[in-house]
PDB file of C-alpha atoms in Angstrom:
ATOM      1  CA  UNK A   1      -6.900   5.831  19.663  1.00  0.00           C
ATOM      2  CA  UNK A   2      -6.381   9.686  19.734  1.00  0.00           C
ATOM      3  CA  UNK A   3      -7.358  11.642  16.630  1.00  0.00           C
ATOM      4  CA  UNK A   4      -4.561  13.223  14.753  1.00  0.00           C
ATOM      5  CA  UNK A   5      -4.789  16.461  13.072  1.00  0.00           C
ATOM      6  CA  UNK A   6      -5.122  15.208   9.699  1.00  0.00           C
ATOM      7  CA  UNK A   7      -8.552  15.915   8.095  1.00  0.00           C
ATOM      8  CA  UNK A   8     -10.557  12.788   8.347  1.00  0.00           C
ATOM      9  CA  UNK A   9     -11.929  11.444   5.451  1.00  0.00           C
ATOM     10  CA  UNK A  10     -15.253   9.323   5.443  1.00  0.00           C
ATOM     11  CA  UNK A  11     -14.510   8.361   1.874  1.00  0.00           C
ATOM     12  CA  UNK A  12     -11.801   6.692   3.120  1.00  0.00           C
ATOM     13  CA  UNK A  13     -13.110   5.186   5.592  1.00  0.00           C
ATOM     14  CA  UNK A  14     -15.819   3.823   3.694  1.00  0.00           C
ATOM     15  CA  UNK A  15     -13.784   2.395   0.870  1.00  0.00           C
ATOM     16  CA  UNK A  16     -11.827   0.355   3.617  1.00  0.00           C
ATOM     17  CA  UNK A  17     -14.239  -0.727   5.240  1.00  0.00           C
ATOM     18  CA  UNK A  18     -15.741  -1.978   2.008  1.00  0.00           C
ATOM     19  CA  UNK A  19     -12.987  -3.719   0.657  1.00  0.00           C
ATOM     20  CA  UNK A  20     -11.809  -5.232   4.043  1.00  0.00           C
ATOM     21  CA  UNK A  21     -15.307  -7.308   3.849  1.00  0.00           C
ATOM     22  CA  UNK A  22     -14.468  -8.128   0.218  1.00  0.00           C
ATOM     23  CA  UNK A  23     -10.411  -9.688   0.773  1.00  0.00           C
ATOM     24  CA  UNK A  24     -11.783 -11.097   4.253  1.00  0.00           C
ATOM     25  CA  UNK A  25     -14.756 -12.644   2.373  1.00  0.00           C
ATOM     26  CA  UNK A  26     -12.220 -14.212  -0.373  1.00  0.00           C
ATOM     27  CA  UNK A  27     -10.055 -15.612   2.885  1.00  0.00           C
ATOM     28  CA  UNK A  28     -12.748 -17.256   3.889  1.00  0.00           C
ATOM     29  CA  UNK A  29     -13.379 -19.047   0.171  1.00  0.00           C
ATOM     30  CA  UNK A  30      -9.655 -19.470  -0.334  1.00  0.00           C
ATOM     31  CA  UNK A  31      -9.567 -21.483   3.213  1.00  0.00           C
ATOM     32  CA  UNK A  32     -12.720 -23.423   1.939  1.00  0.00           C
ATOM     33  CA  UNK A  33     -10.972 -24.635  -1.002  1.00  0.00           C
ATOM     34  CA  UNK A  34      -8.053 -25.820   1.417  1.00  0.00           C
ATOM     35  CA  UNK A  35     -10.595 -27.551   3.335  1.00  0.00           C
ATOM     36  CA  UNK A  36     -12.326 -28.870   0.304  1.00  0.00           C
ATOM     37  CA  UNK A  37      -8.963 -30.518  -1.495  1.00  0.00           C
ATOM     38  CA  UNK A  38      -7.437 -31.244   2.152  1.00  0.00           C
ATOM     39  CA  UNK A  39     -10.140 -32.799   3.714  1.00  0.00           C
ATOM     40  CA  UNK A  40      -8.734 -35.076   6.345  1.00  0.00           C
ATOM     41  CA  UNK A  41      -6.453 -31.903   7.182  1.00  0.00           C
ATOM     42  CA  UNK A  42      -9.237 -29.333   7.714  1.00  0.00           C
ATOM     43  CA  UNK A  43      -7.368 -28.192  11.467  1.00  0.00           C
ATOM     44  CA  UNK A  44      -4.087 -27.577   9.691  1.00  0.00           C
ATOM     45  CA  UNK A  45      -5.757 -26.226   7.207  1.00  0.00           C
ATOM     46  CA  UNK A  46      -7.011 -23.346   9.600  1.00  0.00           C
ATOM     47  CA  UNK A  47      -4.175 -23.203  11.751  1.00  0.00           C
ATOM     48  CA  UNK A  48      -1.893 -22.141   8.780  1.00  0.00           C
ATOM     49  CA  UNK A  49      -4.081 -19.612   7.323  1.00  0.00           C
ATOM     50  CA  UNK A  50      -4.598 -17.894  10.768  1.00  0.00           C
ATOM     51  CA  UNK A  51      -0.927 -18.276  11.237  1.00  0.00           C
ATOM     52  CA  UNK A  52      -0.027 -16.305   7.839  1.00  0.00           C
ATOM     53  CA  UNK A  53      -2.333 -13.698   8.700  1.00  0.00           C
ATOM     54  CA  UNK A  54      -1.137 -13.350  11.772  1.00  0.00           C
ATOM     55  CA  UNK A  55       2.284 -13.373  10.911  1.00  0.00           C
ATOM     56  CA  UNK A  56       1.933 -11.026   8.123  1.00  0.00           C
ATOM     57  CA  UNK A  57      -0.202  -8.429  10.372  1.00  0.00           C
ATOM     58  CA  UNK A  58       2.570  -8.380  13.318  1.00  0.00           C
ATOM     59  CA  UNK A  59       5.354  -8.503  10.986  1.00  0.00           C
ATOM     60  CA  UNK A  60       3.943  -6.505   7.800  1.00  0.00           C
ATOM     61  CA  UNK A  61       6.298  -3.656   8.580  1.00  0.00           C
ATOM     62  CA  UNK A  62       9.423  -5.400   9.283  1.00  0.00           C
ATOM     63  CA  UNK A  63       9.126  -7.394   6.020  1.00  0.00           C
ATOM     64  CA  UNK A  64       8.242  -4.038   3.667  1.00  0.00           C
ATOM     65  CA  UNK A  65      11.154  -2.602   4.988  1.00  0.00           C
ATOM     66  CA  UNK A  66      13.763  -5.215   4.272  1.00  0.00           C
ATOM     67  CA  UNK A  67      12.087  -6.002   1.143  1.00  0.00           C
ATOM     68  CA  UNK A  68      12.482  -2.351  -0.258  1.00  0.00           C
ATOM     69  CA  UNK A  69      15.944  -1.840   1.628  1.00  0.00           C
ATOM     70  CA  UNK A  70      15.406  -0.008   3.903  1.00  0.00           C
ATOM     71  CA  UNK A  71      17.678   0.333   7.313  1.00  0.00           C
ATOM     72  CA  UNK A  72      16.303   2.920  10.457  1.00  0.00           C
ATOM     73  CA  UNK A  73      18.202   6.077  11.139  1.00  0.00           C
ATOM     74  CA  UNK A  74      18.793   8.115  13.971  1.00  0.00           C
ATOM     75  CA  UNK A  75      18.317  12.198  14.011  1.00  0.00           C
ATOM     76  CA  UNK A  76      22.185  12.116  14.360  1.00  0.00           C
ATOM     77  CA  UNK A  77      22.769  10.078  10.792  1.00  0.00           C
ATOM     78  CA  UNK A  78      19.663  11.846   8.878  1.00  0.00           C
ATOM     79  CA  UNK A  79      19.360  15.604  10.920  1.00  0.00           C
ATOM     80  CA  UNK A  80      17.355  16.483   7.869  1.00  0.00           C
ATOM     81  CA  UNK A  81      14.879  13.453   7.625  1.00  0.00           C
ATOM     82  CA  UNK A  82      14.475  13.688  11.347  1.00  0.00           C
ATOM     83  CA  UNK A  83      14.212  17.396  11.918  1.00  0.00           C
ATOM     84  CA  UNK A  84      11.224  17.205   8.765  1.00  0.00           C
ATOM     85  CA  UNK A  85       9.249  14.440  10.712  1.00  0.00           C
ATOM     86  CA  UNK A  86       9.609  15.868  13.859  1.00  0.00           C
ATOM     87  CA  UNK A  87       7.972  19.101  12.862  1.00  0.00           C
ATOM     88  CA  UNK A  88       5.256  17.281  10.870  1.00  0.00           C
ATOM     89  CA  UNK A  89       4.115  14.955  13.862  1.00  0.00           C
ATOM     90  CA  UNK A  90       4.375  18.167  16.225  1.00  0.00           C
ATOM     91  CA  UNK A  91       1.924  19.469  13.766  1.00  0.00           C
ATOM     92  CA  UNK A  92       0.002  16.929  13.446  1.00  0.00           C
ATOM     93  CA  UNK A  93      -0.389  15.528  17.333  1.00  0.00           C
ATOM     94  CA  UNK A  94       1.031  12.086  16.339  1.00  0.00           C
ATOM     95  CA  UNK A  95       3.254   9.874  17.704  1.00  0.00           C
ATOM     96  CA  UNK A  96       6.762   9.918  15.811  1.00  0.00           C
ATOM     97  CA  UNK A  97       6.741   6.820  13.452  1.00  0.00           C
ATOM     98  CA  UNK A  98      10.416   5.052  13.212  1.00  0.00           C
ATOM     99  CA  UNK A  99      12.276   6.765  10.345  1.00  0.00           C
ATOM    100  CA  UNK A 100      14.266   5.291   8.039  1.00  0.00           C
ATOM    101  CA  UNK A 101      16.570   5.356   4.791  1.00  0.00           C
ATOM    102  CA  UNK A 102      16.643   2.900   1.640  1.00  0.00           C
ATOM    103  CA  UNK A 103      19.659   3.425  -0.675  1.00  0.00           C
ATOM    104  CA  UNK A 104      17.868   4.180  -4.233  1.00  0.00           C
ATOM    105  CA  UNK A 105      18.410   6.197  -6.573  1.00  0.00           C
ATOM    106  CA  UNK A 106      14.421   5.945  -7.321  1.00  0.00           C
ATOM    107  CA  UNK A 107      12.764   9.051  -5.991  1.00  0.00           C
ATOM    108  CA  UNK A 108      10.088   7.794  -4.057  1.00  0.00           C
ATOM    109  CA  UNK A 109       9.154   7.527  -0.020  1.00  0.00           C
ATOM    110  CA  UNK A 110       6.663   5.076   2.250  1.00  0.00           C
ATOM    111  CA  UNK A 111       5.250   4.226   5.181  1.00  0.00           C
ATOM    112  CA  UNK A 112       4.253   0.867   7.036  1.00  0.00           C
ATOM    113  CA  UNK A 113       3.475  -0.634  10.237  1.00  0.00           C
ATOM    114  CA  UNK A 114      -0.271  -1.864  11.644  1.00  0.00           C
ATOM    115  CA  UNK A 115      -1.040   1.203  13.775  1.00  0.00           C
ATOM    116  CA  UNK A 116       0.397   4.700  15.122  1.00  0.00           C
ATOM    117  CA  UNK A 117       2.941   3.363  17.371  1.00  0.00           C
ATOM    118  CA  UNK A 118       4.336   0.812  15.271  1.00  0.00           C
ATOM    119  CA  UNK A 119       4.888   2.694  12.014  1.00  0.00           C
ATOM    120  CA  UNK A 120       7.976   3.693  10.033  1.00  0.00           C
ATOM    121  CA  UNK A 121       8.171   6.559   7.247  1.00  0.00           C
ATOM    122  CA  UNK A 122      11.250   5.520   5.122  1.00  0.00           C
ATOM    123  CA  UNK A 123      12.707   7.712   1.866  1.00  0.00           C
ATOM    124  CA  UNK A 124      14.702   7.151  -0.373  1.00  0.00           C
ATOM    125  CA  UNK A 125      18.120   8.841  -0.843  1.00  0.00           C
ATOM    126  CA  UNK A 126      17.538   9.483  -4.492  1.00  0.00           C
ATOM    127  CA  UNK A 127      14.522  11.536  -2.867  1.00  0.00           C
ATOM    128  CA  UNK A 128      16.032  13.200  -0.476  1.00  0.00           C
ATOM    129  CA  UNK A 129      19.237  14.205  -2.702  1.00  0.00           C
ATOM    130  CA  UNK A 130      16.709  16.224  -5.357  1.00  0.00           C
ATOM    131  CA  UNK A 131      13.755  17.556  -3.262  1.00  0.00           C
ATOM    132  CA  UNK A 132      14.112  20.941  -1.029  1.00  0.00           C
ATOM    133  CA  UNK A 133      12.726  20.935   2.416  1.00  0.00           C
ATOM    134  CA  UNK A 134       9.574  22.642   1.861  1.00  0.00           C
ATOM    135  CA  UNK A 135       8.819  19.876  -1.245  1.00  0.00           C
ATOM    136  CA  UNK A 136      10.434  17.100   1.384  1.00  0.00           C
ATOM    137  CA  UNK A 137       7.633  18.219   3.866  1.00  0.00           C
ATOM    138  CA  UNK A 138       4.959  17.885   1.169  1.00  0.00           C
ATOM    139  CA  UNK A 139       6.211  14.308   0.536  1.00  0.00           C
ATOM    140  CA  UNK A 140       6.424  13.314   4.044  1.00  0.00           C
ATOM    141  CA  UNK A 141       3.334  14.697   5.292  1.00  0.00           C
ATOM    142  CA  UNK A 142       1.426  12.655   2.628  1.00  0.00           C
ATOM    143  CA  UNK A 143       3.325   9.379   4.255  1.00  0.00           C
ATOM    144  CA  UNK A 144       2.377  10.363   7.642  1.00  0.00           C
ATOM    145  CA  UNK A 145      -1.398  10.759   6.531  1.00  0.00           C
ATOM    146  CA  UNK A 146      -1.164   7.054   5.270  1.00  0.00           C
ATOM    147  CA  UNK A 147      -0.358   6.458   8.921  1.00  0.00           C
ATOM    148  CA  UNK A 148      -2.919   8.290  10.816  1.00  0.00           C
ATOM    149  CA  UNK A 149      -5.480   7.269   8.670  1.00  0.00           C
ATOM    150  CA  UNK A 150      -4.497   3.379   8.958  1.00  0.00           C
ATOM    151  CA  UNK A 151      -4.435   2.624   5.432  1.00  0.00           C
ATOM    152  CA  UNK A 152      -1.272   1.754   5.516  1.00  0.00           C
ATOM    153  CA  UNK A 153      -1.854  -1.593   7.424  1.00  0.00           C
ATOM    154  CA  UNK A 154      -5.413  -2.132   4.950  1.00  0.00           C
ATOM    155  CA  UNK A 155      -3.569  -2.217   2.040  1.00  0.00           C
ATOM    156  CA  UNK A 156      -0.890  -4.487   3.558  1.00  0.00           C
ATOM    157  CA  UNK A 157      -3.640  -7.201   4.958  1.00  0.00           C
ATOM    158  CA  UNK A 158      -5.297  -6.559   1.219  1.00  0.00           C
ATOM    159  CA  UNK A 159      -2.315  -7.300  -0.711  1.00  0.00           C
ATOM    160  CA  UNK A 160      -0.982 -10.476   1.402  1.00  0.00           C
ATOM    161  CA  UNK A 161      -4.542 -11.739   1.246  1.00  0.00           C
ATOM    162  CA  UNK A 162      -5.120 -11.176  -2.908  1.00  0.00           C
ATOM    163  CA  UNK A 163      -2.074 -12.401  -3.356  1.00  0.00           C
ATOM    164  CA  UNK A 164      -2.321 -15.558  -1.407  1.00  0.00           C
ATOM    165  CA  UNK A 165      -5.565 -15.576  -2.798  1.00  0.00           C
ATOM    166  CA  UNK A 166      -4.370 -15.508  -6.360  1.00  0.00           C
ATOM    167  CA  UNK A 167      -1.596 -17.740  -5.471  1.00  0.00           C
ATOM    168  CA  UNK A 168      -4.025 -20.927  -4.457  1.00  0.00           C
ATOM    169  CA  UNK A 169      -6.464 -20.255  -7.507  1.00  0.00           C
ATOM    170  CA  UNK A 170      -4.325 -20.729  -9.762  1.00  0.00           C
ATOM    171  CA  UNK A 171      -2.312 -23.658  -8.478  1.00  0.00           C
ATOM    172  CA  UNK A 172      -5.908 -25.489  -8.381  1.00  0.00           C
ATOM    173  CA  UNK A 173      -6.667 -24.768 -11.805  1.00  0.00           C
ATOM    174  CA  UNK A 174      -3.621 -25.613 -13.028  1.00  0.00           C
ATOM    175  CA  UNK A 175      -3.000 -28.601 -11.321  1.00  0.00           C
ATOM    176  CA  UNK A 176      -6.392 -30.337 -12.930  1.00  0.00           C
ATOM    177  CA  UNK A 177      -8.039 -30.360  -9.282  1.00  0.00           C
ATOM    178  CA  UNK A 178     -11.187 -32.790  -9.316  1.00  0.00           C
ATOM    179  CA  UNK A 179      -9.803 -34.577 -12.952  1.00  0.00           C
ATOM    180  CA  UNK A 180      -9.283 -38.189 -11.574  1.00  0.00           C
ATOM    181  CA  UNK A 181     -11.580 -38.124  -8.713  1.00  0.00           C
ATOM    182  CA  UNK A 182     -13.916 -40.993  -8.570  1.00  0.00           C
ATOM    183  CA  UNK A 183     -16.416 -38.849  -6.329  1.00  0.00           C
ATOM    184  CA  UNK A 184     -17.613 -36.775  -9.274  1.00  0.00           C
ATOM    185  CA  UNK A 185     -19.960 -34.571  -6.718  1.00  0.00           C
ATOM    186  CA  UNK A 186     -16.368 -33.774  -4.898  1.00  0.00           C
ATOM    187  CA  UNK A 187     -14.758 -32.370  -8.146  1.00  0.00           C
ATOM    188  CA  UNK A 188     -17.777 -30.729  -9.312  1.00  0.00           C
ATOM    189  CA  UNK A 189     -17.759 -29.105  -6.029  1.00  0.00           C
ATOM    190  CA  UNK A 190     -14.148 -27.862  -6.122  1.00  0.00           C
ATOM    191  CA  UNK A 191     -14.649 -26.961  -9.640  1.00  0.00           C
ATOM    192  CA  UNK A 192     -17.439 -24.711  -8.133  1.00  0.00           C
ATOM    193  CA  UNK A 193     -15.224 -23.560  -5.176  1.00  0.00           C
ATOM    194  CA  UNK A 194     -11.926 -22.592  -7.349  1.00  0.00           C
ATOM    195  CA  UNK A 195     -14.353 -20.384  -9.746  1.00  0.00           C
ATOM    196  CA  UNK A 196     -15.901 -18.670  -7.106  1.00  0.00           C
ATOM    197  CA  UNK A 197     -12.683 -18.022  -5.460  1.00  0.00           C
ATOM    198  CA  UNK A 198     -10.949 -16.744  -8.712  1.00  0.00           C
ATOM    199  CA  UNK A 199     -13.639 -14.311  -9.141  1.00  0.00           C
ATOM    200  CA  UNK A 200     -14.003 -13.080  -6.054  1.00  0.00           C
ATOM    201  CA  UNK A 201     -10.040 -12.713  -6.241  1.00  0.00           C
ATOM    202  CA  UNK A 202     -11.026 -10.716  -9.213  1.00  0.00           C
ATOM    203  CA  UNK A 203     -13.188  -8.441  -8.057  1.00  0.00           C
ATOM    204  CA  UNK A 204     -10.828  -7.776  -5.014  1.00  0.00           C
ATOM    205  CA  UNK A 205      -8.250  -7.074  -6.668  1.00  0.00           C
ATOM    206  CA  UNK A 206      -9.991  -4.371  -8.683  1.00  0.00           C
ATOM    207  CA  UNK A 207     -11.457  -3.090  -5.424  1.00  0.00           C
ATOM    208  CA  UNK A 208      -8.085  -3.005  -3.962  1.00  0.00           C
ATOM    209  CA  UNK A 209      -6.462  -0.628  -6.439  1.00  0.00           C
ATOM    210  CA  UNK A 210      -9.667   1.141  -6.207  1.00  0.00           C
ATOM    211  CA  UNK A 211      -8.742   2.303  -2.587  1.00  0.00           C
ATOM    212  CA  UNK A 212      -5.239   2.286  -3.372  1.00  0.00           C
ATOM    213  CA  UNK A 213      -5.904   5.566  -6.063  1.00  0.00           C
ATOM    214  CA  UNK A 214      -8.321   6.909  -3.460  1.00  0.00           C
ATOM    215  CA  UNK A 215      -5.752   6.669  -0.327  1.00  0.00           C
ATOM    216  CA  UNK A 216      -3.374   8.478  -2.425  1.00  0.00           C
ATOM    217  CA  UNK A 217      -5.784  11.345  -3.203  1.00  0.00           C
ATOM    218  CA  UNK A 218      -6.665  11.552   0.730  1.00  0.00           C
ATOM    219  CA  UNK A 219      -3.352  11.688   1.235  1.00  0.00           C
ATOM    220  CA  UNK A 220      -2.053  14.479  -1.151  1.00  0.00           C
ATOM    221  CA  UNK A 221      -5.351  16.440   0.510  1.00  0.00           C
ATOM    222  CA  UNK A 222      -4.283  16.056   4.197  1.00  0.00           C
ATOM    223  CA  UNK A 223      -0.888  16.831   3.432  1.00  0.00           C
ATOM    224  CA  UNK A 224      -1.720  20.075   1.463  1.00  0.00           C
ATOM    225  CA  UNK A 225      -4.217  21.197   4.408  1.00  0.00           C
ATOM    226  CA  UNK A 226      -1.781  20.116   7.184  1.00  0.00           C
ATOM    227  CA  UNK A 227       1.102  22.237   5.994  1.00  0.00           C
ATOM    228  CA  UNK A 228      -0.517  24.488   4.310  1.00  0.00           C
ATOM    229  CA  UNK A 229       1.299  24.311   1.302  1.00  0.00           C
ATOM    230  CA  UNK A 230      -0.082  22.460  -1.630  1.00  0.00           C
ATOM    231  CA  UNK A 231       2.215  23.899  -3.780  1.00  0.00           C
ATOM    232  CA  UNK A 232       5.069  22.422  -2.167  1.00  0.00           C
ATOM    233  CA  UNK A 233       3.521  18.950  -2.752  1.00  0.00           C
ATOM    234  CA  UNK A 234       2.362  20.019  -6.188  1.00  0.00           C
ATOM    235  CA  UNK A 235       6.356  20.454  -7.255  1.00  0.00           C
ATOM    236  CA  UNK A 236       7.451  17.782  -5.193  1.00  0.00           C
ATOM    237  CA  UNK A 237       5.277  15.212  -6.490  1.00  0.00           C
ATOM    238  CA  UNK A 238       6.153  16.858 -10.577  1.00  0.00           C
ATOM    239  CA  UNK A 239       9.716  16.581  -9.750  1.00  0.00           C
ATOM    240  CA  UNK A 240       9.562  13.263  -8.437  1.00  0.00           C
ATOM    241  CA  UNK A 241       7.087  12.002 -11.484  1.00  0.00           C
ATOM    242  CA  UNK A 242       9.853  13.462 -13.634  1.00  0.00           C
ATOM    243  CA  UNK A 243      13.044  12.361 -12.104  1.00  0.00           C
ATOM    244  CA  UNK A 244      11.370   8.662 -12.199  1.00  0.00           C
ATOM    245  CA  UNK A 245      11.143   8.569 -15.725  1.00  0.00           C
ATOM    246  CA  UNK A 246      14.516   9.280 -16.125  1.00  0.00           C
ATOM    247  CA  UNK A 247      15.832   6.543 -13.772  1.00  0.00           C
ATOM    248  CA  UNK A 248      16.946   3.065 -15.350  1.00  0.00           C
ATOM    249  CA  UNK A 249      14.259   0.401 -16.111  1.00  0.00           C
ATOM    250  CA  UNK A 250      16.383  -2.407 -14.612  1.00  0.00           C
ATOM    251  CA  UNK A 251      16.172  -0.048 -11.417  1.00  0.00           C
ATOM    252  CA  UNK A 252      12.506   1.126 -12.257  1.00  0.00           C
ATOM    253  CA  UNK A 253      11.758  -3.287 -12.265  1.00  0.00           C
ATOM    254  CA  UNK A 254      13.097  -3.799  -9.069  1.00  0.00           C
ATOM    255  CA  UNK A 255      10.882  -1.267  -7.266  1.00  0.00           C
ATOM    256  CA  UNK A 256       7.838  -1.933  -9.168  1.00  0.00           C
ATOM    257  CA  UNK A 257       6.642  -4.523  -7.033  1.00  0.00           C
ATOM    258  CA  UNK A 258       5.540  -2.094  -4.249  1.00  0.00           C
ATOM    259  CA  UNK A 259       3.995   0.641  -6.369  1.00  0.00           C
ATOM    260  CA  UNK A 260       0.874   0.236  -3.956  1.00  0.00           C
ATOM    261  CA  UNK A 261       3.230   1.663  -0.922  1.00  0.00           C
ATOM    262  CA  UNK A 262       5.323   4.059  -2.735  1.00  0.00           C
ATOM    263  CA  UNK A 263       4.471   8.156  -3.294  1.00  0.00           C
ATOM    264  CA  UNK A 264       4.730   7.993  -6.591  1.00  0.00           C
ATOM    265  CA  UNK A 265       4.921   4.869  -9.021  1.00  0.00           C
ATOM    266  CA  UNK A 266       8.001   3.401 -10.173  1.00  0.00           C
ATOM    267  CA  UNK A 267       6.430   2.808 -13.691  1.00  0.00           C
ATOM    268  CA  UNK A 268       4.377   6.030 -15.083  1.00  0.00           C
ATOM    269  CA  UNK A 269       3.057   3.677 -17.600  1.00  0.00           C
ATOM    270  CA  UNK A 270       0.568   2.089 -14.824  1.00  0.00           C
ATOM    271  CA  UNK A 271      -1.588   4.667 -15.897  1.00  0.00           C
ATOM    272  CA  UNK A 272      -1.775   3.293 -19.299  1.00  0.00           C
ATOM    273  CA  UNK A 273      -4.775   1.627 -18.015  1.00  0.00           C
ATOM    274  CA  UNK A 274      -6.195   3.331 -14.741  1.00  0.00           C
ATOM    275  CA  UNK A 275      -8.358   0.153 -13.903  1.00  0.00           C
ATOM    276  CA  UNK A 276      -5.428  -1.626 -12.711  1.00  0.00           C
ATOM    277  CA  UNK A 277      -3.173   1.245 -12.016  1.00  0.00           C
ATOM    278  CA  UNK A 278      -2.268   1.669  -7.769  1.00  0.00           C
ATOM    279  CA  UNK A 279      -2.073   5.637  -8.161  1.00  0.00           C
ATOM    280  CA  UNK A 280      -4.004   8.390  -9.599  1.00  0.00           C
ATOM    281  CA  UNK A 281      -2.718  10.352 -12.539  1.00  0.00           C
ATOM    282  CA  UNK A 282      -0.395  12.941 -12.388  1.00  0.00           C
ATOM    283  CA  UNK A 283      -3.136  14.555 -13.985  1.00  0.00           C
ATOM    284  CA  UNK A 284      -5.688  14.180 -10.972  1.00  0.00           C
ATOM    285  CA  UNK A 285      -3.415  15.048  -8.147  1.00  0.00           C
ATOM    286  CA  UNK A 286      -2.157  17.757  -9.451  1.00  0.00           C
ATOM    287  CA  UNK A 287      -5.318  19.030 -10.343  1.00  0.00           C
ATOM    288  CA  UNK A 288      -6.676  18.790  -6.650  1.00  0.00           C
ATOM    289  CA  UNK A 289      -4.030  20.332  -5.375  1.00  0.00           C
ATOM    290  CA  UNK A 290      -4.433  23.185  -7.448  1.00  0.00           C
ATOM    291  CA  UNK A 291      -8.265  23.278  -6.131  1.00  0.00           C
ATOM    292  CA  UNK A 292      -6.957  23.377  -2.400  1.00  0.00           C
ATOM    293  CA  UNK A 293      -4.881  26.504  -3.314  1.00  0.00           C
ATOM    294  CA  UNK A 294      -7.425  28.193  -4.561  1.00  0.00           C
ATOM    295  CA  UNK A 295      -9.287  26.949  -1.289  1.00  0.00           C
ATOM    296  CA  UNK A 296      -6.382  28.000   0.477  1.00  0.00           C
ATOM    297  CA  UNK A 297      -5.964  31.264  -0.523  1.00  0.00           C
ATOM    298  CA  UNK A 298      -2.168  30.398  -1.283  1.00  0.00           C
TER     299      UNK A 298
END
């Protein structure tokens, strides 16, 4: 596919690449524990897991978007929106991603879809109610560089996967798996199985918010050098870090689950521990951005 002009970045690359081996290597242990407690079943065993990941690679973006809200515009409902992505994909020699608005009061903006022509770029209208169109660019720019860097459908296939993952390990352990077998080389080997695939779980998981802190770096840095303006994205990402903290927990709850797809988190106290936290610290970004303006000259 056509390059965009976004600045690539190897690091990203690399980290995806990386961590793709990792969730597809815990697939294929989480389908080996299927096999393992299913055995007479080992065909639809396979056929479901292929159909999962199937279904949630075609179908990733359809279900983000109703599961966050949100409903696709037209340039005549959202001139703004529209008139903001059109310039940025212009500038950017992209295909236009579907655009689209979720009714929050929560700050924030995201992007989905498997590939360049079947993306979206939704924000929210508490976003697009506070930020001005300069900041607005900033914000959407960074979605748009989740897009032409393909990260966007990476962390989608990482997060189904972990949490299916997740999901299977711990119904095994709980559910005794291997206690009341009479073949005690059987439960010894699922024993062995479930461990391996809770720590490999483990381990993916960690690497998964690993690339989910560095995507949102390389993101905040193509936007800046794209538009030229990481200031703009510098206030727009302050404002929005702000505004969130101010927003109702109830609301703050609802929205939490997709911190991994969102701009900014829902719940600044992620950070409390940046091991497990899906973005970098206010901190961090802002701090890079201040290095490209120097850079920059601006």
């Amino acid at each position: 596919m056509a390059q965009t002009r976004f600045a690539p970045d190897r690091g990203l690359t690399s980290r995806m690449i990386t961590t793709m081996f990792f969730i597809g290597l815990l697939y294929v242990v989480v389908v080996g524990v299927l096999v393992v407690l299913l055995k007479g079943a080992w065909v639809v065993v396979l056929l479901i897991a292929g159909a999962l990941f199937v279904a949630q690679f075609w179908f990733s973006d359809r279900i983000a978007a109703f599961s966050m809200g949100a409903h696709e515009v037209t340039p005549e409902q959202a001139p703004v929106l529209h008139g903001a992505v059109d310039r940025l994909c212009a500038l950017a020699d992209m295909p236009k991603p579907r655009v689209a608005i979720a009714e929050s009061d929560v700050p924030n903006a995201f992007a989905t879809g498997r590939n360049r022509k079947n993306s979206m770029v939704c924000a929210t209208t508490g976003l697009l109610r506070r930020l001005e169109p300069e900041e607005l660019e900033g914000v959407l720019a960074h979605e748009l560089s989740h897009v032409a860097h393909r990260d966007v459908a990476v962390m989608t296939i990482a997060s189904f996967l972990g949490v299916l993952a997740g999901i299977i390990t711990r119904a095994a352990l709980w559910s005794g798996v291997g206690r009341n077998n009479r073949d005690q080389n059987a439960a010894i080997a699922v024993l062995i199985v479930t461990a391996v695939s809770a720590v490999v779980y483990a381990i993916s998981f960690l690497l998964t918010r690993l690339l989910s802190r560095y995507r949102e770096l390389a993101a905040d840095r193509a936007a800046a050098l794209l538009t030229g303006r990481p200031s703009a994205l510098a206030a727009a990402l302050t404002k929005v870090t702000g505004q969130i903290a101010r927003i109702p927990t109830e609301d703050l709850r609802k929205a939490q689950p997709y911190n991994a797809f969102f701009f900014a988190p829902a719940f600044n106290k992620e950070s409390f521990h940046q091991l497990l936290s899906s973005h970098p610290t206010l901190e961090q970004r802002l701090d890079q951005l201040g290095r490209i303006a120097a850079q920059l000259g601006t």
